Amino acid sequence: MTCLDLQDVSVQRGERCLVDKVSLQIPAGSLFGLIGPNGAGKSSLLRAVAQLLPHTGHCHLGAQRLEQTSASWRARRLGYLAQAGELAWPMAVRDFVFLGRLPHRGSGLPLSWRRSTDHDSGPASTQTNEEAVNLALKQTGLSELAHRPLNQLSGGELARVRLARALAVNADVLLADEPCASLDPFHQLSVMELLHAQSRQDRVVVVVLHDLTLASRFCDQLLLLHEGAVVAAGEPRRVLTPDNLQRVYQLQAIHGEFRDQPYIVPWQSSSSATPVNSTNKSGFRLQDEIPVQ
Amino acid sequence: MNLRNDLALNALLLASLACLMVLSLTIGPLKLSMQEVLAALFQGGSANLLPESLAGIDRAARLHLIVTEIRLPRVLLAIIVGASLGMSGAALQGLLRNPLAEPGLLGVSASASLGAVLCLYFGLASISAWLLPVSAMLSAALSTLLLALFAHRSTSNLSLILAGIGLSSLAAALISLAINLAPTPADVQDIVLWLMGSIADRSFDDIRLCLPFVLAGLGLLLSCGRELDALTLGDEEAQSLGVSPARLRLKVIIGTALCVGASVAVAGAIGFIGLVVPHMLRRATGYHPARLLPASALGGALLLLAADIVLRLVSQDFELMLGVVTSLIGAPFFLLLVMRNQAEVAR
């Protein structure tokens, strides 16, 4: 059973402390959400875990200390999905997803699409590259578009292609930076359902989110960051309290439950509006009247 | 599927290259037929005859001499220079993730030109034929060292481009200074003609000089293929796949500098090959930077050889310079490509 274990992880840029001594444990088989306002240090923390940013402190995956592993060791075990960026070349969807198999391809010629024979090829050694790519395309609902060039896709399709690329790595740990940004509600839900299903396959899935309802509904555990420091960590209900939202986001929100699942609708920023004390017309009551628990 | 496409494409390019090689060998003051060229290449007479004794020897030996000692170096040089410019362009475009990148961008070719121009300016070229290419190559190496040091310290591609622009502006200014201060009009003409780029009147000595560097550069660039593919995803995701962007940048800079420095040293500044060729072949290679590398090398060789043939067919009694011709053909062609791409994007 692998487990991602962070001890006192800090990221410093110049004088500024982007992430301040974060310690947490994420067991395999769980979906972990990083939330917080813009600039809270969510992405920096994710990058530090992926060993893409210099940091202090320790990250362990199982018994291995990540800082001491080789880049190729990590490449097979940590999948990383960056925030949406500009794509350089309009290659076909399938070819793009295939790039995720790079760590599993032998060290031979650039064109060797062969089965990996490396004994240290990580969890995917029983799976051929083709199978992994086909599975990733199927999971993201892209099988139909496999031969379409990237520049003929909508923004939502592109986001799914990038996610498929990260899934194709078939790593123990998947680190996704805002995978739901720029997606419509349907695809936001389907991406979260997919990530949830991935976590249930004995993986560690860490995801940066802005949508509080998605965070509380799908994540097993949340970490709320504010200016680099941990404000709260644990189950969504205990993290997304009205007090915390007020403190971190300066936000008043509607908290509710539907079929035993929590939802949170941000309603107004406390800086601009007078506090809302009364029940609104639709019958929801605002945070300062009902604590959710 | 990709593999088969690539094999077909590269085989096609290679076959065209072989045809153009033979065609190129037939062209010259003495028109030869294909059969004569092939016969002269593969049988020929004894190769150690001196040119002064040309009149005295039999036709077969004479043809052998013309084909192997005069025309073959030119053809081989066109292939070597074209391949190195083509692959450097493809590698740089992959590294910078920008289809407008080209070998000249890093300032290596301008620096190599500066080395050669200084050699001409001080009249060193007349002392030994080797001095000019050697000084061009040393100058290219120096600018590469500067670039590599720079790339080592900074992490962004933009600052690499800016450093390249700075280097090439400096080199261009110094070249202008050398032309400005040149002692005699003849020196000015030498410098300007050299800057136009040419592969006329080259011997196997030039090939021997540049080939090791070009081969090393091509090998280094070819080894970057997978990492360039990964870089399609952006620096961070590429790094998460085990690629080190900093090391890749260094490899591409050094590979490009070896290729371009050696090419400029023997052939002068030849533009547009590194820009146009990857552009033409990108779609055929499925927009894979790795698959583009070998195809661009073959395509560059093909294009430069074709340009050299056109040049010799057009100019019988005056010598057109190769660099001028490639730019004359390349620039409008490039504009056309850009316009067609625009139309595609607009659709």
XYZ file of C-alpha atoms in Angstrom:
640
model
C 0.000 0.000 0.000
C 1.609 3.241 -1.090
C 1.050 6.418 0.783
C 2.107 9.954 0.026
C 3.638 11.512 3.087
C 4.674 15.171 3.323
C 6.697 16.545 6.200
C 7.276 20.263 6.673
C 7.256 21.027 2.969
C 8.061 24.694 2.373
C 8.589 26.570 -0.864
C 10.454 29.842 -0.839
C 10.705 32.279 -3.709
C 13.037 35.104 -2.915
C 11.853 36.670 0.322
C 8.355 35.316 -0.084
C 7.223 32.064 1.421
C 4.816 30.414 -1.042
C 4.204 27.282 1.013
C 4.860 27.228 4.735
C 5.645 23.914 6.420
C 2.858 21.718 5.137
C 2.698 18.223 6.592
C 0.115 15.690 5.572
C -0.489 12.047 4.793
C -2.521 10.864 1.849
C -3.263 7.145 1.812
C -3.608 5.281 -1.461
C -7.177 4.896 -2.605
C -8.192 8.407 -1.730
C -8.943 11.576 -3.611
C -7.310 14.554 -1.965
C -8.279 18.156 -2.746
C -6.137 21.260 -2.382
C -8.237 24.392 -2.065
C -7.652 28.027 -1.278
C -7.908 31.414 -2.921
C -5.673 32.527 -5.771
C -2.066 32.759 -4.670
C -2.587 30.532 -1.644
C 0.219 28.208 -2.714
C -1.849 25.271 -3.991
C -0.013 24.935 -7.300
C 3.360 25.506 -5.669
C 2.677 22.728 -3.188
C 1.610 20.400 -5.999
C 4.754 21.212 -7.959
C 6.914 20.676 -4.900
C 5.376 17.220 -4.433
C 6.013 16.497 -8.131
C 9.634 17.599 -7.486
C 9.335 20.359 -10.050
C 10.088 23.145 -7.566
C 12.975 23.420 -5.138
C 11.658 23.073 -1.609
C 12.615 22.146 1.922
C 11.112 19.279 3.883
C 10.474 15.687 2.865
C 8.077 13.944 0.517
C 7.848 10.188 0.846
C 6.074 7.793 -1.481
C 5.853 4.559 0.467
C 9.333 4.028 1.833
C 11.064 6.080 -0.851
C 12.031 9.656 -0.238
C 11.052 11.406 -3.474
C 13.807 13.995 -3.285
C 16.362 11.203 -3.532
C 14.797 9.275 -6.395
C 15.878 9.626 -10.002
C 13.816 11.576 -12.494
C 13.038 8.408 -14.448
C 11.897 6.590 -11.292
C 9.529 9.415 -10.495
C 8.360 9.704 -14.103
C 6.752 6.262 -13.877
C 5.170 6.803 -10.480
C 4.079 10.432 -10.406
C 1.731 11.694 -13.086
C 1.525 15.472 -13.253
C -1.067 17.533 -15.079
C -0.195 21.221 -15.274
C -2.689 24.033 -15.502
C -3.896 24.544 -19.052
C -1.178 26.047 -21.187
C -0.687 26.703 -24.846
C -0.013 23.640 -26.965
C 2.851 23.854 -29.388
C 1.934 21.541 -32.252
C -1.465 20.293 -33.455
C -0.597 16.589 -33.383
C -3.323 13.944 -33.428
C -5.120 13.263 -30.140
C -3.812 9.721 -29.912
C -0.208 10.759 -30.558
C -0.511 13.414 -27.890
C -1.856 10.952 -25.317
C 0.962 8.591 -26.302
C 3.467 11.134 -24.994
C 2.372 10.050 -21.523
C 3.962 6.650 -22.246
C 7.389 8.182 -22.658
C 8.687 6.979 -19.284
C 7.619 3.435 -20.158
C 9.181 3.236 -23.572
C 12.581 1.626 -23.808
C 15.649 3.768 -24.088
C 16.014 2.929 -27.767
C 15.205 4.934 -30.848
C 12.708 7.775 -30.674
C 10.249 5.688 -32.643
C 10.335 2.478 -30.673
C 6.704 1.911 -29.851
C 7.565 -1.383 -28.281
C 6.459 -3.054 -25.112
C 8.482 -1.966 -22.167
C 10.974 -4.597 -21.074
C 12.538 -2.622 -18.248
C 12.213 -4.571 -15.007
C 11.874 -1.309 -13.102
C 9.041 -0.010 -15.196
C 6.675 0.523 -12.304
C 3.036 -0.411 -12.067
C 2.375 -0.519 -15.788
C 4.786 -3.258 -16.738
C 2.012 -5.721 -17.478
C 0.291 -3.277 -19.787
C 1.449 -2.438 -23.273
C 1.736 1.174 -24.316
C -1.060 0.724 -26.825
C -3.398 -0.677 -24.192
C -2.661 2.091 -21.749
C -3.327 4.759 -24.371
C -6.538 3.100 -25.526
C -7.735 2.823 -21.938
C -6.961 6.478 -21.217
C -8.812 7.533 -24.376
C -11.782 5.393 -23.431
C -11.935 6.659 -19.863
C -11.991 10.251 -21.034
C -14.517 9.524 -23.771
C -12.087 10.429 -26.536
C -11.943 7.178 -28.489
C -14.005 8.738 -31.269
C -11.660 11.707 -31.553
C -8.430 9.694 -31.464
C -7.281 10.786 -34.911
C -8.471 14.381 -34.764
C -5.742 17.051 -34.697
C -5.618 19.035 -31.473
C -6.368 22.353 -33.144
C -9.785 21.105 -34.202
C -10.954 20.465 -30.648
C -13.045 22.591 -28.334
C -11.548 23.865 -25.093
C -13.330 21.184 -23.106
C -12.150 18.404 -25.394
C -8.616 19.715 -25.134
C -8.780 19.625 -21.345
C -9.880 16.003 -21.537
C -7.044 15.181 -23.935
C -4.546 16.634 -21.493
C -6.095 14.604 -18.689
C -5.928 11.479 -20.858
C -2.229 12.168 -21.414
C -1.690 12.245 -17.640
C -3.768 9.080 -17.137
C -1.751 7.258 -19.791
C 1.306 7.446 -17.527
C -0.597 5.008 -15.307
C 1.235 6.214 -12.240
C 0.648 5.428 -8.554
C 0.164 9.105 -7.871
C -1.750 11.549 -10.026
C -1.234 15.252 -9.337
C -3.694 17.435 -11.243
C -3.617 21.223 -11.199
C -7.133 22.541 -11.814
C -8.270 19.818 -14.212
C -11.803 21.279 -14.195
C -10.899 24.805 -15.209
C -12.491 25.841 -18.512
C -14.878 22.872 -18.531
C -18.661 23.044 -18.682
C -20.595 21.616 -15.699
C -21.162 18.256 -17.358
C -17.484 17.754 -18.061
C -16.483 19.087 -14.657
C -18.575 16.348 -13.116
C -17.334 13.670 -15.467
C -13.691 14.617 -14.820
C -14.244 14.487 -11.063
C -16.043 11.156 -11.358
C -13.134 9.864 -13.392
C -10.554 11.086 -10.879
C -12.631 9.591 -8.075
C -12.701 6.256 -9.879
C -8.946 6.490 -10.429
C -8.366 7.001 -6.727
C -10.410 3.886 -5.987
C -7.914 1.841 -8.011
C -5.486 2.113 -5.123
C -3.953 5.353 -6.338
C -3.206 8.614 -4.647
C -4.984 11.391 -6.528
C -4.274 14.983 -5.521
C -6.248 17.663 -7.244
C -6.268 21.466 -7.043
C -9.824 22.773 -7.158
C -11.651 26.061 -7.051
C -15.189 24.722 -7.079
C -16.175 24.193 -3.462
C -19.095 21.898 -4.240
C -16.945 19.607 -6.366
C -14.331 19.641 -3.613
C -16.765 18.752 -0.853
C -18.659 16.228 -2.936
C -15.840 14.188 -4.439
C -12.780 14.574 -2.231
C -12.163 12.288 0.712
C -9.897 14.837 2.333
C -9.253 18.529 1.794
C -6.447 20.875 2.612
C -7.382 24.544 2.852
C -4.431 26.834 2.233
C -4.202 30.533 2.850
C -1.056 32.518 2.074
C 0.996 29.355 2.067
C -0.151 28.119 5.452
C -2.577 25.348 6.319
C -5.856 26.702 7.643
C -7.661 23.413 7.943
C -7.259 19.827 6.835
C -9.443 16.773 6.982
C -12.907 15.794 5.871
C -14.674 18.326 3.643
C -17.373 19.056 6.238
C -14.792 19.990 8.804
C -12.735 22.091 6.407
C -15.348 24.045 4.482
C -17.021 25.621 7.490
C -18.609 29.054 7.200
C -15.949 30.435 9.510
C -13.129 29.127 7.364
C -14.706 30.396 4.151
C -15.216 33.808 5.728
C -11.661 33.883 6.974
C -9.895 32.593 3.886
C -12.090 33.622 0.977
C -13.969 36.505 2.623
C -17.026 34.831 1.300
C -20.536 34.054 2.419
C -21.919 30.881 1.007
C -25.012 28.770 1.011
C -24.333 25.441 2.650
C -26.717 22.594 2.139
C -27.063 18.889 1.714
C -28.593 16.875 -1.036
C -28.921 13.101 -0.680
C -26.472 13.194 2.200
C -23.877 14.968 0.116
C -22.836 18.524 0.960
C -22.966 21.389 -1.467
C -21.693 24.933 -1.144
C -22.786 27.819 -3.313
C -20.688 30.969 -2.930
C -23.196 33.769 -2.575
C -21.517 37.069 -1.918
C -18.150 38.503 -1.061
C -18.185 39.947 2.416
C -16.046 42.869 1.419
C -18.578 44.342 -0.976
C -21.893 43.576 0.644
C -23.676 43.993 3.887
C -23.933 40.794 5.889
C -26.960 38.720 5.007
C -28.967 37.717 8.002
C -32.278 36.651 6.640
C -33.534 33.657 4.788
C -33.552 34.356 1.101
C -36.527 33.862 -1.137
C -35.716 30.415 -2.403
C -35.707 29.070 1.102
C -31.973 28.552 1.532
C -30.557 29.918 4.670
C -27.231 31.613 4.684
C -24.224 30.584 6.643
C -24.472 32.910 9.578
C -27.706 31.291 10.624
C -26.976 27.600 10.306
C -23.743 25.871 10.990
C -23.757 22.910 8.668
C -22.699 20.210 11.048
C 1.263 3.348 -38.498
C 3.494 6.317 -37.721
C 6.553 4.209 -38.227
C 5.437 3.076 -41.662
C 4.560 6.642 -42.707
C 7.982 7.805 -41.647
C 9.796 5.031 -43.447
C 7.882 5.851 -46.626
C 8.533 9.575 -46.310
C 12.230 9.177 -45.581
C 12.638 6.618 -48.337
C 10.997 9.030 -50.771
C 13.273 11.864 -49.688
C 16.311 9.612 -49.909
C 15.414 8.390 -53.398
C 14.873 11.961 -54.613
C 18.188 12.909 -53.090
C 19.984 10.105 -54.958
C 18.376 11.174 -58.260
C 19.316 14.820 -57.730
C 22.879 13.800 -56.840
C 23.348 12.081 -60.168
C 21.585 14.920 -61.978
C 23.807 17.458 -60.256
C 26.928 15.565 -61.327
C 25.894 15.798 -64.979
C 25.674 19.599 -64.928
C 28.648 21.805 -65.612
C 30.688 23.342 -68.448
C 31.087 19.818 -69.785
C 27.654 18.216 -70.136
C 27.706 14.550 -69.219
C 25.071 11.869 -69.538
C 23.836 9.881 -66.556
C 25.657 6.779 -67.782
C 28.927 8.669 -68.119
C 28.575 10.036 -64.589
C 27.823 6.637 -63.099
C 30.665 5.035 -65.062
C 33.085 7.758 -63.961
C 32.002 7.419 -60.351
C 32.347 3.682 -60.056
C 35.225 2.772 -62.389
C 37.231 5.784 -63.478
C 40.958 5.915 -63.978
C 43.714 6.324 -61.464
C 42.896 9.186 -59.170
C 46.387 10.498 -58.615
C 46.688 12.289 -61.959
C 47.534 15.961 -61.803
C 45.137 18.443 -63.442
C 47.905 19.828 -65.734
C 48.109 16.521 -67.482
C 44.386 16.516 -68.257
C 44.918 16.974 -71.946
C 47.212 14.012 -72.149
C 45.084 11.406 -70.480
C 42.262 9.354 -71.843
C 38.662 10.469 -71.654
C 37.584 7.997 -68.974
C 40.273 9.104 -66.540
C 39.510 12.745 -67.282
C 35.812 12.249 -66.620
C 36.632 10.441 -63.408
C 38.706 13.385 -62.294
C 36.047 15.957 -63.168
C 33.283 14.017 -61.496
C 35.041 12.941 -58.321
C 37.408 15.853 -57.680
C 35.391 18.838 -58.917
C 31.711 18.013 -58.935
C 31.384 15.427 -56.165
C 32.719 17.681 -53.377
C 30.190 20.315 -54.350
C 27.331 17.822 -54.279
C 28.424 16.315 -50.979
C 28.872 19.728 -49.455
C 25.365 20.740 -50.521
C 24.052 17.606 -48.807
C 26.084 18.104 -45.627
C 25.246 21.792 -45.281
C 21.600 21.303 -46.229
C 21.164 18.426 -43.776
C 22.759 20.305 -40.915
C 20.726 23.464 -41.549
C 17.493 21.479 -41.922
C 17.916 19.453 -38.753
C 19.133 22.426 -36.715
C 16.033 24.326 -37.740
C 13.760 21.446 -36.774
C 15.479 21.000 -33.408
C 15.353 24.696 -32.566
C 11.712 24.967 -33.553
C 10.993 21.991 -31.317
C 12.969 23.415 -28.423
C 11.446 26.876 -28.624
C 8.017 25.475 -29.556
C 7.858 28.093 -32.251
C 7.735 27.533 -36.023
C 9.581 30.804 -36.619
C 12.804 29.692 -34.960
C 15.779 29.073 -37.228
C 19.491 28.418 -36.830
C 20.358 32.072 -37.448
C 18.303 33.003 -34.409
C 20.938 31.939 -31.897
C 23.556 34.188 -33.445
C 25.862 31.241 -34.103
C 25.869 31.678 -37.875
C 26.470 35.431 -37.561
C 29.382 34.747 -35.225
C 30.835 32.172 -37.584
C 30.497 34.714 -40.401
C 32.308 37.261 -38.261
C 35.202 34.841 -37.769
C 35.461 34.322 -41.516
C 35.133 38.036 -42.271
C 37.909 38.915 -39.822
C 40.075 36.348 -41.547
C 39.368 37.982 -44.931
C 39.805 41.474 -43.496
C 43.262 40.799 -42.166
C 44.187 38.969 -45.343
C 44.835 35.748 -43.461
C 42.814 33.732 -45.956
C 45.581 34.055 -48.525
C 48.140 32.531 -46.164
C 46.358 29.230 -45.903
C 43.008 28.022 -47.253
C 42.403 26.363 -43.897
C 42.554 29.528 -41.854
C 39.164 30.869 -42.928
C 37.000 27.878 -41.997
C 39.017 27.290 -38.841
C 38.591 30.850 -37.646
C 34.870 30.732 -38.516
C 34.515 27.565 -36.496
C 36.445 28.974 -33.525
C 34.235 32.015 -33.566
C 31.123 29.810 -33.689
C 32.486 27.800 -30.756
C 33.067 30.964 -28.753
C 29.534 32.200 -29.323
C 28.203 28.737 -28.429
C 30.126 28.831 -25.195
C 28.603 32.203 -24.365
C 25.115 30.928 -25.206
C 25.591 27.753 -23.184
C 26.797 29.711 -20.175
C 23.796 31.949 -20.566
C 21.366 29.057 -20.943
C 22.898 27.441 -17.873
C 22.099 30.480 -15.774
C 18.692 31.392 -17.099
C 15.686 29.141 -17.394
C 13.514 30.777 -20.013
C 13.468 30.379 -23.763
C 12.677 34.035 -24.252
C 15.945 35.124 -22.685
C 17.768 32.567 -24.844
C 16.226 34.146 -27.951
C 17.105 37.620 -26.710
C 20.683 36.540 -26.041
C 20.833 35.115 -29.593
C 19.525 38.348 -31.062
C 22.068 40.298 -29.041
C 24.917 38.075 -30.222
C 23.920 38.246 -33.869
C 23.436 42.023 -33.750
C 26.902 42.402 -32.283
C 28.391 40.112 -34.925
C 26.513 41.946 -37.703
C 27.764 45.298 -36.408
C 31.359 44.060 -36.344
C 30.990 42.660 -39.862
C 29.720 46.056 -41.049
C 32.669 47.669 -39.320
C 35.055 45.334 -41.109
C 33.442 46.184 -44.474
C 33.527 49.866 -43.601
C 37.223 49.804 -42.734
C 38.326 47.350 -45.408
C 41.640 48.531 -46.910
C 40.820 47.897 -50.578
C 37.647 47.501 -52.665
C 38.804 43.997 -53.483
C 38.668 43.073 -49.800
C 35.136 44.461 -49.586
C 34.144 42.342 -52.543
C 35.729 39.241 -51.007
C 33.861 39.780 -47.767
C 30.510 40.524 -49.371
C 30.757 37.583 -51.759
C 31.671 35.256 -48.908
C 28.723 36.500 -46.871
C 26.356 35.564 -49.677
C 27.167 31.909 -49.209
C 28.466 29.508 -51.832
C 29.597 25.956 -52.253
C 31.417 26.501 -55.539
C 35.051 25.417 -55.942
C 35.162 23.401 -52.752
C 37.339 20.336 -52.348
C 37.360 17.246 -50.181
C 39.525 19.232 -47.747
C 36.518 21.379 -46.887
C 34.404 18.281 -46.423
C 37.015 16.679 -44.205
C 37.110 19.852 -42.141
C 33.403 20.217 -41.511
C 32.135 16.630 -41.598
C 33.260 15.505 -38.117
C 31.609 18.526 -36.491
C 28.445 18.198 -38.555
C 28.169 14.470 -37.787
C 28.671 15.099 -34.076
C 26.057 17.855 -34.174
C 23.538 15.768 -36.122
C 24.027 12.850 -33.731
C 23.517 15.072 -30.709
C 20.371 16.609 -32.189
C 18.944 13.209 -33.183
C 19.387 12.008 -29.605
C 17.118 14.860 -28.440
C 14.073 13.544 -30.307
C 12.118 12.017 -27.446
C 12.803 14.902 -25.130
C 11.655 17.369 -27.793
C 8.466 15.324 -28.171
C 7.884 15.556 -24.431
C 8.501 19.292 -24.521
C 5.334 19.601 -26.624
C 3.544 19.329 -23.270
C 5.357 22.322 -21.822
C 8.392 22.474 -19.551
C 6.677 21.270 -16.389
C 4.878 18.251 -17.755
C 7.955 17.302 -19.757
C 9.940 17.444 -16.545
C 7.357 15.239 -14.845
C 8.016 12.678 -17.596
C 11.685 12.582 -16.642
C 13.015 15.141 -19.132
C 15.351 17.856 -17.939
C 14.529 21.008 -19.944
C 17.814 22.656 -18.942
C 19.904 19.737 -20.176
C 17.833 19.493 -23.342
C 18.374 23.198 -24.029
C 22.120 22.747 -23.661
C 22.145 19.717 -25.960
C 20.218 21.525 -28.683
C 22.378 24.640 -28.430
C 25.586 22.641 -28.736
C 24.232 20.414 -31.513
C 22.988 23.396 -33.506
C 26.215 25.282 -33.020
C 28.298 22.328 -34.217
C 26.131 21.920 -37.321
C 25.719 25.575 -38.182
C 29.215 26.676 -37.231
C 30.802 24.004 -39.403
C 28.406 24.690 -42.278
C 28.916 28.446 -42.260
C 32.655 27.901 -42.017
C 32.776 26.100 -45.351
C 29.767 27.497 -47.209
C 29.091 30.959 -45.842
C 25.740 32.193 -44.661
C 22.900 30.295 -46.335
C 19.480 31.354 -45.159
C 15.962 30.016 -45.075
C 16.764 26.278 -45.312
C 16.464 25.859 -41.555
C 13.234 27.840 -41.484
C 11.408 26.478 -44.524
C 12.265 22.789 -44.527
C 10.842 21.846 -41.086
C 7.793 23.913 -41.944
C 7.210 21.930 -45.147
C 7.622 18.544 -43.482
C 5.880 19.157 -40.185
C 2.444 18.001 -41.236
C 3.826 14.944 -43.018
C 5.525 13.875 -39.782
C 2.355 14.314 -37.709
C 3.722 17.376 -35.878
C 6.126 15.147 -33.919
C 9.351 17.031 -33.225
C 11.240 13.729 -33.027
C 10.016 12.420 -36.356
C 10.672 15.794 -37.939
C 14.408 15.650 -37.187
C 15.608 13.004 -39.682
C 13.085 14.094 -42.303
C 14.280 17.706 -42.039
C 17.885 16.650 -42.488
C 16.995 14.810 -45.704
C 14.678 17.621 -46.826
C 17.336 20.262 -46.182
C 19.904 18.316 -48.190
C 17.380 17.885 -50.987
C 16.412 21.552 -51.082
C 19.957 22.894 -51.026
C 21.046 20.456 -53.716
C 18.054 21.474 -55.833
C 18.847 25.150 -55.307
C 22.438 24.511 -56.365
C 21.268 22.749 -59.537
C 18.866 25.574 -60.406
C 21.624 28.092 -59.812
C 24.013 26.346 -62.169
C 21.370 25.862 -64.855
C 20.386 29.541 -64.736
C 23.832 31.079 -64.497
C 26.061 29.719 -67.229
C 28.424 32.639 -67.643
C 28.038 34.485 -64.323
C 28.173 32.939 -60.882
C 25.013 33.362 -58.798
C 25.612 32.886 -55.082
C 23.806 29.998 -53.401
C 22.780 31.990 -50.324
C 21.122 34.545 -52.582
C 19.213 31.870 -54.463
C 17.942 30.057 -51.357
C 16.698 33.329 -49.931
C 15.122 34.335 -53.242
C 13.249 31.040 -53.472
C 12.734 30.620 -49.747
C 11.293 33.970 -48.767
C 8.295 34.077 -51.133
C 7.674 30.414 -50.486
C 7.657 31.060 -46.782
C 5.216 33.942 -47.200
C 2.950 31.624 -49.168
C 3.084 29.011 -46.406
C 2.267 31.569 -43.761
C -0.681 32.835 -45.783
C -2.008 29.328 -46.304
C -1.692 28.623 -42.589
C -3.569 31.830 -41.881
C -6.402 30.671 -44.124
C -6.467 27.338 -42.282
C -6.613 28.986 -38.890
C -9.366 31.322 -40.032
C -11.537 28.441 -41.167
